[in-house]
Coordinates of C-alpha atoms and ligand atoms in Angstrom, one line a residue:
X1 CA 120.3 113.0 124.3
X2 CA 119.1 114.5 121.6
X3 CA 121.7 112.7 119.3
X4 CA 120.9 109.7 121.3
X5 CA 117.3 109.6 120.3
X6 CA 118.1 110.0 116.9
X7 CA 120.6 107.3 116.6
X8 CA 117.5 105.4 118.3
X9 CA 115.7 106.9 115.1
X10 CA 117.8 105.3 113.2
X11 CA 118.8 102.1 114.7
X12 CA 114.8 101.5 114.7
X13 CA 114.5 102.4 111.0
X14 CA 117.2 99.9 110.1
X15 CA 115.5 97.0 111.9
X16 CA 112.4 97.7 110.4
X17 CA 114.2 97.8 106.4
X18 CA 115.8 95.0 107.4
X19 CA 111.8 93.5 108.0
X20 CA 111.3 94.4 104.8
X21 CA 114.6 92.6 104.0
X22 CA 114.3 89.2 105.3
X23 CA 111.3 87.1 105.1
X24 CA 110.6 84.1 106.8
X25 CA 110.0 80.5 105.3
X26 CA 107.1 78.6 106.6
X27 CA 108.2 75.1 105.4
X28 CA 106.0 72.2 105.6
X29 CA 107.6 68.5 105.4
X30 CA 107.9 64.8 106.5
X31 CA 111.5 64.8 106.0
X32 CA 112.1 63.7 110.2
X33 CA 114.4 60.8 109.7
X34 CA 118.3 60.3 110.3
X35 CA 119.0 61.1 106.7
X36 CA 115.4 62.4 106.3
X37 CA 116.2 66.0 108.4
X38 CA 119.9 66.1 107.6
X39 CA 118.7 66.7 104.1
X40 CA 116.4 69.2 105.1
X41 CA 118.6 71.5 107.3
X42 CA 120.4 71.8 104.3
X43 CA 117.8 73.6 103.0
X44 CA 117.6 75.8 106.4
X45 CA 121.2 76.1 105.8
X46 CA 120.7 78.1 102.2
X47 CA 117.3 80.0 103.4
X48 CA 119.7 81.2 106.3
X49 CA 122.4 81.8 104.5
X50 CA 120.2 84.0 102.1
X51 CA 119.1 86.1 105.8
X52 CA 116.3 84.1 105.8
X53 CA 114.7 82.9 108.7
X54 CA 113.4 79.3 108.1
X55 CA 110.4 78.4 110.4
X56 CA 110.6 74.6 110.1
X57 CA 106.8 72.5 109.5
X58 CA 107.7 68.9 110.5
X59 CA 104.7 66.5 110.5
X60 CA 105.9 63.3 111.1
X61 CA 104.9 60.0 108.9
X62 CA 106.7 58.5 106.4
X63 CA 104.8 58.6 103.1
X64 CA 103.1 62.2 104.1
X65 CA 99.4 61.0 105.0
X66 CA 99.4 63.0 108.2
X67 CA 101.3 65.6 106.6
X68 CA 98.7 66.0 103.8
X69 CA 95.6 66.2 107.0
X70 CA 97.6 68.9 109.1
X71 CA 98.0 70.8 105.7
X72 CA 94.2 70.8 104.8
X73 CA 93.8 72.4 108.4
X74 CA 95.5 75.0 107.7
X75 CA 94.8 76.1 104.7
X76 CA 90.8 75.9 105.7
X77 CA 91.1 78.5 108.9
X78 CA 93.0 80.6 106.1
X79 CA 96.6 80.1 107.2
X80 CA 99.0 78.2 104.7
X81 CA 102.3 77.8 105.4
X82 CA 104.4 79.6 102.6
X83 CA 105.7 75.8 101.0
X84 CA 104.3 71.9 101.2
X85 CA 106.0 69.0 100.3
X86 CA 103.6 68.3 97.7
X87 CA 103.7 65.7 95.2
X88 CA 102.2 64.8 91.5
X89 CA 98.2 64.8 91.0
X90 CA 97.3 66.3 94.0
X91 CA 99.8 69.9 93.0
X92 CA 97.0 70.5 90.4
X93 CA 94.0 69.7 92.9
X94 CA 95.9 72.4 95.2
X95 CA 96.0 74.5 92.1
X96 CA 92.3 74.0 91.2
X97 CA 91.4 75.7 95.0
X98 CA 93.0 78.6 93.9
X99 CA 95.0 78.8 96.7
X100 CA 98.6 78.5 95.3
X101 CA 101.1 81.1 94.6
X102 CA 102.4 81.5 90.8
X103 CA 106.0 81.0 90.6
X104 CA 106.8 81.9 87.1
X105 CA 108.9 85.2 87.5
X106 CA 111.7 83.1 89.8
X107 CA 111.2 79.8 87.2
X108 CA 111.4 82.7 84.1
X109 CA 114.3 84.0 85.4
X110 CA 116.0 80.7 86.2
X111 CA 115.2 78.8 83.2
X112 CA 113.0 75.9 84.6
X113 CA 111.9 74.6 81.5
X114 CA 115.5 74.1 80.2
X115 CA 116.8 73.1 83.6
X116 CA 114.0 69.8 83.4
X117 CA 113.2 67.2 82.4
X118 CA 109.5 67.8 80.8
X119 CA 107.5 64.6 82.8
X120 CA 108.3 67.2 86.2
X121 CA 107.7 70.5 84.7
X122 CA 104.5 69.2 83.6
X123 CA 103.4 67.9 87.0
X124 CA 105.0 71.1 88.8
X125 CA 102.7 73.8 86.5
X126 CA 98.5 74.3 86.7
X127 CA 97.4 75.6 83.4
X128 CA 100.9 76.8 82.3
X129 CA 102.0 78.2 84.9
X130 CA 105.0 77.1 87.7
X131 CA 103.2 76.2 91.0
X132 CA 105.3 73.6 92.9
X133 CA 109.4 73.7 93.1
X134 CA 111.0 70.5 92.7
X135 CA 113.5 68.8 94.4
X136 CA 115.0 65.1 93.6
X137 CA 114.5 62.1 91.6
X138 CA 113.8 59.7 93.8
X139 CA 113.6 55.9 93.0
X140 CA 110.8 53.6 94.5
X141 CA 112.0 49.8 92.8
X142 CA 114.4 49.3 94.8
X143 CA 116.1 46.0 96.9
X144 CA 118.2 47.0 99.9
X145 CA 120.6 44.2 101.2
X146 CA 122.9 43.4 103.7
X147 CA 126.5 42.0 102.8
X148 CA 127.8 40.3 105.5
X149 CA 123.4 39.1 106.5
X150 CA 123.7 37.5 103.3
X151 CA 126.8 36.2 103.4
X152 CA 126.3 34.6 106.6
X153 CA 123.0 33.0 105.0
X154 CA 125.2 31.4 102.0
X155 CA 123.7 33.5 99.7
X156 CA 125.5 34.1 96.4
X157 CA 124.8 37.5 95.1
X158 CA 121.0 38.8 94.6
X159 CA 118.2 37.7 93.6
X160 CA 117.0 39.0 90.1
X161 CA 114.3 37.7 89.8
X162 CA 110.9 36.4 93.1
X163 CA 112.0 33.0 92.1
X164 CA 115.1 33.3 93.4
X165 CA 114.2 35.7 95.8
X166 CA 111.8 33.5 97.6
X167 CA 115.0 30.6 97.7
X168 CA 117.0 33.8 99.5
X169 CA 114.8 34.6 102.1
X170 CA 114.5 30.5 102.6
X171 CA 118.2 30.9 102.9
X172 CA 117.8 33.5 105.7
X173 CA 115.4 32.1 107.7
X174 CA 116.9 28.8 108.0
X175 CA 120.1 31.4 109.3
X176 CA 117.8 32.7 111.9
X177 CA 117.5 35.8 111.0
X178 CA 114.9 37.9 109.3
X179 CA 114.2 38.0 105.8
X180 CA 112.6 40.9 105.1
X181 CA 112.7 44.0 107.1
X182 CA 109.3 45.6 106.6
X183 CA 106.9 48.3 107.9
X184 CA 103.7 47.8 108.7
X185 CA 102.2 50.4 108.2
X186 CA 99.9 51.3 104.8
X187 CA 102.0 53.1 102.4
X188 CA 104.9 50.7 103.3
X189 CA 102.8 47.6 102.2
X190 CA 101.8 49.5 99.4
X191 CA 105.2 50.4 98.8
X192 CA 106.4 46.4 98.9
X193 CA 102.9 46.0 96.1
X194 CA 104.2 48.2 93.3
X195 CA 107.6 46.7 93.0
X196 CA 106.0 43.1 93.3
X197 CA 102.7 44.2 90.5
X198 CA 105.7 45.3 88.6
X199 CA 108.3 42.6 89.1
X200 CA 105.5 39.8 88.0
X201 CA 104.1 41.7 85.6
X202 CA 106.3 43.6 83.9
X203 CA 106.3 47.7 83.0
X204 CA 103.3 47.4 80.7
X205 CA 101.3 45.7 83.2
X206 CA 102.1 48.3 85.9
X207 CA 101.0 51.3 83.5
X208 CA 97.6 48.9 83.2
X209 CA 96.8 47.9 85.8
X210 CA 98.0 51.2 88.2
X211 CA 97.9 54.4 86.6
X212 CA 95.5 53.6 84.0
X213 CA 93.6 51.5 87.1
X214 CA 91.8 49.0 83.7
X215 CA 89.2 47.1 85.3
X216 CA 90.8 44.1 82.7
X217 CA 94.5 44.4 83.7
X218 CA 92.8 44.6 88.1
X219 CA 91.7 41.2 87.8
X220 CA 93.7 39.3 85.3
X221 CA 95.8 36.7 85.8
X222 CA 98.6 38.2 86.8
X223 CA 96.9 40.7 88.8
X224 CA 96.0 37.0 90.8
X225 CA 100.1 35.9 90.3
X226 CA 101.2 39.5 91.6
X227 CA 99.0 39.2 95.1
X228 CA 100.3 35.3 95.6
X229 CA 104.1 36.7 95.2
X230 CA 103.2 39.9 97.3
X231 CA 101.4 37.2 100.1
X232 CA 104.4 35.4 100.2
X233 CA 107.5 38.2 100.9
X234 CA 104.6 38.6 103.8
X235 CA 105.6 35.5 105.4
X236 CA 108.8 36.5 105.6
X237 CA 108.7 39.5 107.6
X238 CA 109.1 39.2 111.1
X239 CA 105.9 39.5 113.8
X240 CA 106.8 42.9 115.1
X241 CA 106.3 44.2 111.7
X242 CA 103.2 46.1 112.0
X243 CA 103.0 49.5 112.5
X244 CA 106.5 49.8 112.9
X245 CA 108.6 53.1 110.6
X246 CA 110.3 53.0 107.6
X247 CA 113.8 54.0 108.8
X248 CA 113.6 51.6 111.9
X249 CA 112.9 48.1 109.0
X250 CA 116.1 50.3 107.7
X251 CA 117.7 49.9 110.6
X252 CA 116.7 46.5 111.3
X253 CA 119.1 46.0 107.6
X254 CA 122.1 48.0 108.8
X255 CA 122.1 46.3 111.9
X256 CA 122.6 43.1 110.3
X257 CA 119.5 41.7 112.3
X258 CA 118.0 41.4 108.4
X259 CA 118.6 41.0 104.7
X260 CA 116.4 42.7 102.3
X261 CA 113.8 45.7 102.6
X262 CA 111.8 46.9 99.6
X263 CA 111.8 50.4 99.9
X264 CA 112.5 53.6 97.9
X265 CA 116.0 55.1 97.7
X266 CA 115.2 57.2 101.1
X267 CA 116.1 54.1 102.4
X268 CA 119.8 54.9 101.2
X269 CA 119.8 58.5 102.9
X270 CA 119.3 56.1 106.3
X271 CA 122.7 54.1 105.3
X272 CA 124.1 57.1 104.2
X273 CA 123.8 58.6 108.0
X274 CA 125.2 55.7 109.2
X275 CA 128.4 55.8 107.4
X276 CA 127.8 52.9 105.0
X277 CA 128.8 52.4 101.9
X278 CA 127.0 51.5 98.7
X279 CA 129.1 47.8 97.6
X280 CA 130.3 47.0 100.5
X281 CA 128.6 47.1 104.1
X282 CA 125.5 47.0 101.5
X283 CA 123.8 46.3 98.2
X284 CA 120.9 48.5 95.7
X285 CA 120.1 46.3 93.6
X286 CA 116.8 46.9 91.4
X287 CA 113.5 44.8 93.5
X288 CA 113.5 41.3 91.8
X289 CA 111.7 41.3 87.8
X290 CA 112.4 45.0 87.6
X291 CA 115.7 46.0 86.4
X292 CA 114.3 47.6 83.2
X293 CA 111.7 49.6 85.2
X294 CA 112.3 52.7 87.1
X295 CA 108.7 53.6 89.1
X296 CA 109.9 57.4 90.1
X297 CA 108.8 59.4 93.3
X298 CA 109.4 63.4 92.7
X299 CA 109.4 65.6 95.8
X300 CA 108.2 69.0 95.6
X301 CA 107.6 72.2 97.2
X302 CA 104.2 73.6 96.1
X303 CA 103.9 77.4 97.1
X304 CA 100.8 79.0 99.1
X305 CA 99.7 82.6 98.1
X306 CA 100.9 84.9 100.7
X307 CA 100.4 88.7 101.6
X308 CA 103.2 89.9 102.9
X309 CA 105.7 91.1 100.4
X310 CA 108.7 89.6 102.7
X311 CA 107.0 86.3 102.5
X312 CA 106.4 86.4 99.3
X313 CA 110.6 87.5 98.6
X314 CA 111.3 84.8 100.8
X315 CA 109.1 82.2 98.9
X316 CA 110.9 83.1 96.3
X317 CA 114.5 83.3 97.1
X318 CA 113.3 79.2 98.7
X319 CA 111.7 78.1 94.8
X320 CA 115.4 79.1 94.0
X321 CA 117.5 78.0 96.2
X322 CA 115.3 74.4 95.8
X323 CA 116.8 74.4 91.8
X324 CA 119.9 75.5 92.6
X325 CA 122.7 73.9 92.3
X326 CA 124.3 74.1 95.5
X327 CA 121.2 72.2 96.9
X328 CA 120.1 70.3 94.4
X329 CA 123.9 68.2 94.7
X330 CA 124.1 68.4 99.0
X331 CA 119.9 67.3 99.7
X332 CA 120.8 64.6 97.1
X333 CA 124.2 63.2 98.4
X334 CA 122.4 63.1 101.7
X335 CA 119.2 62.6 100.5
X336 CA 119.6 58.9 98.6
X337 CA 118.0 60.3 95.3
X338 CA 119.5 62.3 92.4
X339 CA 119.3 66.1 91.4
X340 CA 116.2 66.8 89.4
X341 CA 118.1 69.5 87.6
X342 CA 119.1 68.0 84.1
X343 CA 123.5 68.0 83.3
X344 CA 124.2 68.2 87.3
X345 CA 128.0 66.3 87.8
X346 CA 127.3 63.5 88.7
X347 CA 131.2 62.6 90.5
X348 CA 130.1 63.2 94.0
X349 CA 127.3 61.1 93.8
X350 CA 127.7 56.7 94.8
X351 CA 126.6 54.0 92.8
X352 CA 123.1 53.5 93.9
X353 CA 122.9 57.3 91.8
X354 CA 124.4 56.5 89.1
X355 CA 123.0 53.4 88.3
X356 CA 119.5 55.4 89.1
X357 CA 120.7 58.1 87.4
X358 CA 121.7 56.0 84.1
X359 CA 118.4 53.7 84.8
X360 CA 116.2 56.7 84.7
X361 CA 117.3 58.2 81.2
X362 CA 117.8 54.6 79.9
X363 CA 113.4 53.6 80.9
X364 CA 112.6 57.2 79.8
X365 CA 113.3 56.1 76.4
X366 CA 111.7 52.9 76.3
X367 CA 108.1 53.0 78.3
X368 CA 109.8 51.5 80.9
X369 CA 109.9 55.0 83.4
X370 CA 106.7 54.8 85.3
X371 CA 105.1 57.5 88.1
X372 CA 104.5 55.3 91.6
X373 CA 101.6 55.2 92.4
X374 CA 102.5 54.2 96.2
X375 CA 103.6 57.6 96.6
X376 CA 101.5 59.4 95.0
X377 CA 102.9 60.1 92.1
X378 CA 99.8 57.9 89.9
X379 CA 96.6 59.0 90.2
X380 CA 94.1 61.0 92.3
X381 CA 94.4 61.4 96.1
X382 CA 91.3 59.6 96.5
X383 CA 91.5 56.5 94.3
X384 CA 95.4 56.1 95.7
X385 CA 94.1 56.4 98.7
X386 CA 91.5 53.5 98.9
X387 CA 93.7 51.5 96.7
X388 CA 96.1 51.8 99.3
X389 CA 93.6 50.9 101.8
X390 CA 92.5 47.5 99.7
X391 CA 96.2 46.6 99.4
X392 CA 96.6 47.0 103.2
X393 CA 93.6 45.3 104.5
X394 CA 94.4 41.8 102.0
X395 CA 98.8 42.4 103.6
X396 CA 97.3 41.6 107.2
X397 CA 94.4 39.4 107.5
X398 CA 96.1 36.3 105.8
X399 CA 92.9 34.9 106.0
X400 CA 91.1 37.0 102.9
X401 CA 91.4 34.9 100.2
X402 CA 93.2 35.9 96.5
X403 CA 90.4 36.3 95.0
X404 CA 88.5 38.6 97.5
X405 CA 91.9 40.4 97.5
X406 CA 91.9 41.3 93.4
X407 CA 87.9 42.2 93.5
X408 CA 88.3 44.2 96.8
X409 CA 91.7 45.9 94.8
X410 CA 89.7 46.4 91.8
X411 CA 86.9 47.7 93.2
X412 CA 89.1 50.3 95.3
X413 CA 91.0 51.4 92.5
X414 CA 87.2 52.4 90.9
X415 CA 86.8 55.7 93.2
X416 CA 86.1 58.7 92.6
Ligands
LIG501 C1 109.1 61.2 100.5 C2 110.1 61.5 100.5 C3 110.0 60.3 102.2 C4 109.5 58.9 102.0 C5 109.4 58.6 103.7 C6 108.5 59.3 100.2 O1 107.1 59.7 99.7 O2 108.7 61.0 98.9 O3 110.8 61.8 100.5 O4 111.0 60.2 102.8 O5 108.1 58.9 101.9 O6 108.5 59.3 104.4

């Protein structure tokens, strides 16, 4: 009896010991499509291999607006998750609230300053301290095309300009297929919009209009031309587009129902998950007129202040894992993005990722590397949300004149 009770006490101690060692990480994200879920599953595996418990907090909704709403209510209730997918200037806003944890101990030990491009490191820091860990670099200004559909429609090569694009789109339409697979949700409209503005106006114009929010650029003839082009693109989408999720639009391209989609390279994650091969089954090309530019979208996890020691330890493990070579490779192979960590071996990556990597470096030297406004990289969330709504109102209302569209977008850009 005595022996048994000793054993029970020893077991209880060991269990308690484990509880201190292994912590739980609750991770809020919006990665719920096929390719996304596979990617985040790799992070879960790495965390579990370190003995931690993964508590998945997935909030469906491409672009993350739903996830951000849920996050706010959790933080207001004083119960934040350990980590949340937060990007760009929003990281600074959360940090200014005093709710984010200081990740410097991990960042220093793992030498993040040496392993990250400075433009990325700066966004992850608040007042000089790391408060978020970056995951990847997504390129937004892509056009995805189905090779078989283009062949059927008699389109040779991918269009390089918007004029060429409309010629190709017309051929696809005549062949009885959908030219542009689109999901009519405001962030998807906005994603297409930023590529159109970049293609029509070039990098300098994008910078003036959509990053600096310069009223002159926003009301210029180039903006008028951009909205005319944007509306013309809509003419090649199908009637069922409103409300459609982005991955279902990608599926239309994968299944040879549609020719093109304008979407960031998380779309490639869907092609990969479906076993499709770039250059054979599908084509990745810069959106028309944007080959010399690169709109970037860096996913990152901001970490919240936690009280429990085991949870803090698990959180530090998560931060270290995110920047580790194992995760950076396997996650990005599935996600369609490229590693954010510098000097990674790219040999396992496909041609689209290699092109993205090459263009990221090349455009960083020419001024063509630009933050994506549609994906929370360029301006404060309030202005971004207002512009996004104005863009969608124009997209959805064919009766609204281009002049009215221009002025409502310019007005929205002044939102503070
Ligand atoms: C995120 C991607 C995600 C996409 C669709 C983007 O804003 O950066 O990681 O795959 O939204 O949900």
